[in-house]
Amino acid sequence: MSAEETIAVLKKRFRPEAAKNLCATYLINIKGDGAAAYLTKIPDGTCEFVEHSWTSYSPADCHITIDSDDLHQIISGRMSAMTAALSGVLAIEGELGLAMKLVPIFFEG
C-alpha cells in the first residue's frame, strides 16, 4: 500500500468527535514503497493532510516515522500502534502523548 493510499484510508477513518479538543500538527514520514511525508493538521475536530516538501520548513508538534508495510499492519489491525512504538518500528519525536492521541482519532478502541 503506497503512502497516498494509506493517507486516503486515514482520511476515511478520521473521527471528528475524537479530535474535538485537540489542536496539533504532526509530520508523518512514511518510508518504503511509495514513500512520502505528510503534514497532518488537526485543529479542533477537523483534519487536513498536506504532502510535505523537505525543501521547506513546516513546524510540527510531533514527528512520526514508519515503514509503509508496518503502517499497513497497524491499519489492518495486525499490529497495535503501541506495540509498534515500543518495539521501535514506529519512531516518535516530540510528545509521545500527542502521538497516542491519534489512536482514538483514526482507530477504534
Short mmCIF file of C-alpha atoms in Angstrom, two decimals:
data_model
loop_
_atom_site.label_atom_id
_atom_site.label_comp_id
_atom_site.label_asym_id
_atom_site.label_seq_id
_atom_site.Cartn_x
_atom_site.Cartn_y
_atom_site.Cartn_z
CA MET A 1 0.00 0.00 0.00
CA SER A 2 1.51 3.33 -1.04
CA ALA A 3 1.71 6.33 1.26
CA GLU A 4 -1.01 8.04 -0.80
CA GLU A 5 -3.35 5.05 -0.41
CA THR A 6 -2.62 4.93 3.32
CA ILE A 7 -3.48 8.61 3.75
CA ALA A 8 -6.74 8.02 1.83
CA VAL A 9 -7.64 5.28 4.35
CA LEU A 10 -6.79 7.54 7.29
CA LYS A 11 -8.98 10.31 5.84
CA LYS A 12 -11.91 7.89 5.71
CA ARG A 13 -11.26 6.69 9.27
CA PHE A 14 -10.97 10.17 10.78
CA ARG A 15 -13.33 10.55 13.75
CA PRO A 16 -14.02 14.27 14.33
CA GLU A 17 -15.62 13.65 17.73
CA ALA A 18 -12.38 12.08 18.98
CA ALA A 19 -10.37 15.11 17.80
CA LYS A 20 -12.74 17.74 19.17
CA ASN A 21 -10.40 19.15 21.84
CA LEU A 22 -7.09 18.58 20.06
CA CYS A 23 -5.08 21.21 18.25
CA ALA A 24 -1.82 19.69 16.98
CA THR A 25 0.32 19.29 13.89
CA TYR A 26 2.02 16.00 13.02
CA LEU A 27 4.66 15.23 10.41
CA ILE A 28 4.04 11.66 9.28
CA ASN A 29 7.00 10.29 7.34
CA ILE A 30 6.12 7.06 5.52
CA LYS A 31 9.20 5.19 4.27
CA GLY A 32 9.44 2.30 1.81
CA ASP A 33 7.31 1.70 -1.29
CA GLY A 34 5.53 4.85 -2.40
CA ALA A 35 7.28 6.85 0.33
CA ALA A 36 6.04 10.33 1.20
CA ALA A 37 5.69 12.67 4.12
CA TYR A 38 2.51 14.45 5.18
CA LEU A 39 1.98 17.40 7.42
CA THR A 40 -1.17 16.47 9.30
CA LYS A 41 -3.05 19.35 10.89
CA ILE A 42 -5.75 18.53 13.43
CA PRO A 43 -7.40 21.70 14.73
CA ASP A 44 -10.43 21.08 16.96
CA GLY A 45 -12.31 18.31 15.20
CA THR A 46 -11.02 18.72 11.65
CA CYS A 47 -8.13 17.10 9.81
CA GLU A 48 -6.02 18.11 6.85
CA PHE A 49 -3.22 16.12 5.20
CA VAL A 50 -0.75 18.16 3.12
CA GLU A 51 2.06 16.42 1.27
CA HIS A 52 5.29 17.71 2.81
CA SER A 53 8.20 19.00 0.81
CA TRP A 54 11.54 18.56 2.53
CA THR A 55 12.75 21.75 0.85
CA SER A 56 10.55 23.87 3.08
CA TYR A 57 10.30 24.08 6.84
CA SER A 58 6.99 23.06 8.38
CA PRO A 59 6.82 23.07 12.16
CA ALA A 60 5.15 20.06 13.71
CA ASP A 61 4.38 19.23 17.33
CA CYS A 62 5.16 15.55 16.76
CA HIS A 63 7.17 13.69 14.10
CA ILE A 64 6.23 10.09 13.31
CA THR A 65 8.32 7.86 11.03
CA ILE A 66 7.26 4.39 9.93
CA ASP A 67 7.77 1.99 7.03
CA SER A 68 4.76 1.67 4.72
CA ASP A 69 4.48 -2.10 5.33
CA ASP A 70 4.44 -1.62 9.11
CA LEU A 71 1.85 1.15 8.84
CA HIS A 72 -0.33 -1.15 6.74
CA GLN A 73 -0.11 -3.76 9.52
CA ILE A 74 -1.32 -1.18 12.04
CA ILE A 75 -4.16 -0.03 9.76
CA SER A 76 -5.25 -3.61 9.10
CA GLY A 77 -5.23 -4.40 12.84
CA ARG A 78 -2.41 -6.97 12.70
CA MET A 79 -0.21 -4.78 14.95
CA SER A 80 -1.16 -2.18 17.53
CA ALA A 81 0.32 1.31 17.42
CA MET A 82 1.54 0.82 21.00
CA THR A 83 3.40 -2.38 20.05
CA ALA A 84 4.92 -0.60 17.05
CA ALA A 85 6.09 2.30 19.22
CA LEU A 86 7.51 0.10 21.99
CA SER A 87 9.34 -2.18 19.53
CA GLY A 88 10.92 0.74 17.66
CA VAL A 89 9.02 0.05 14.43
CA LEU A 90 7.30 3.41 14.86
CA ALA A 91 9.69 6.28 15.63
CA ILE A 92 8.25 9.24 17.52
CA GLU A 93 10.00 12.59 18.03
CA GLY A 94 8.23 15.06 20.25
CA GLU A 95 5.46 14.40 22.71
CA LEU A 96 4.55 10.72 22.99
CA GLY A 97 1.19 11.77 24.43
CA LEU A 98 0.34 13.63 21.22
CA ALA A 99 1.20 10.57 19.15
CA MET A 100 -1.03 8.37 21.32
CA LYS A 101 -3.95 10.76 20.79
CA LEU A 102 -4.01 9.61 17.16
CA VAL A 103 -5.16 6.12 18.16
CA PRO A 104 -8.77 7.03 19.07
CA ILE A 105 -8.90 9.53 16.21
CA PHE A 106 -8.09 7.03 13.45
CA PHE A 107 -8.57 3.63 15.10
CA GLU A 108 -11.39 2.19 17.18
CA GLY A 109 -10.75 1.46 20.85
#
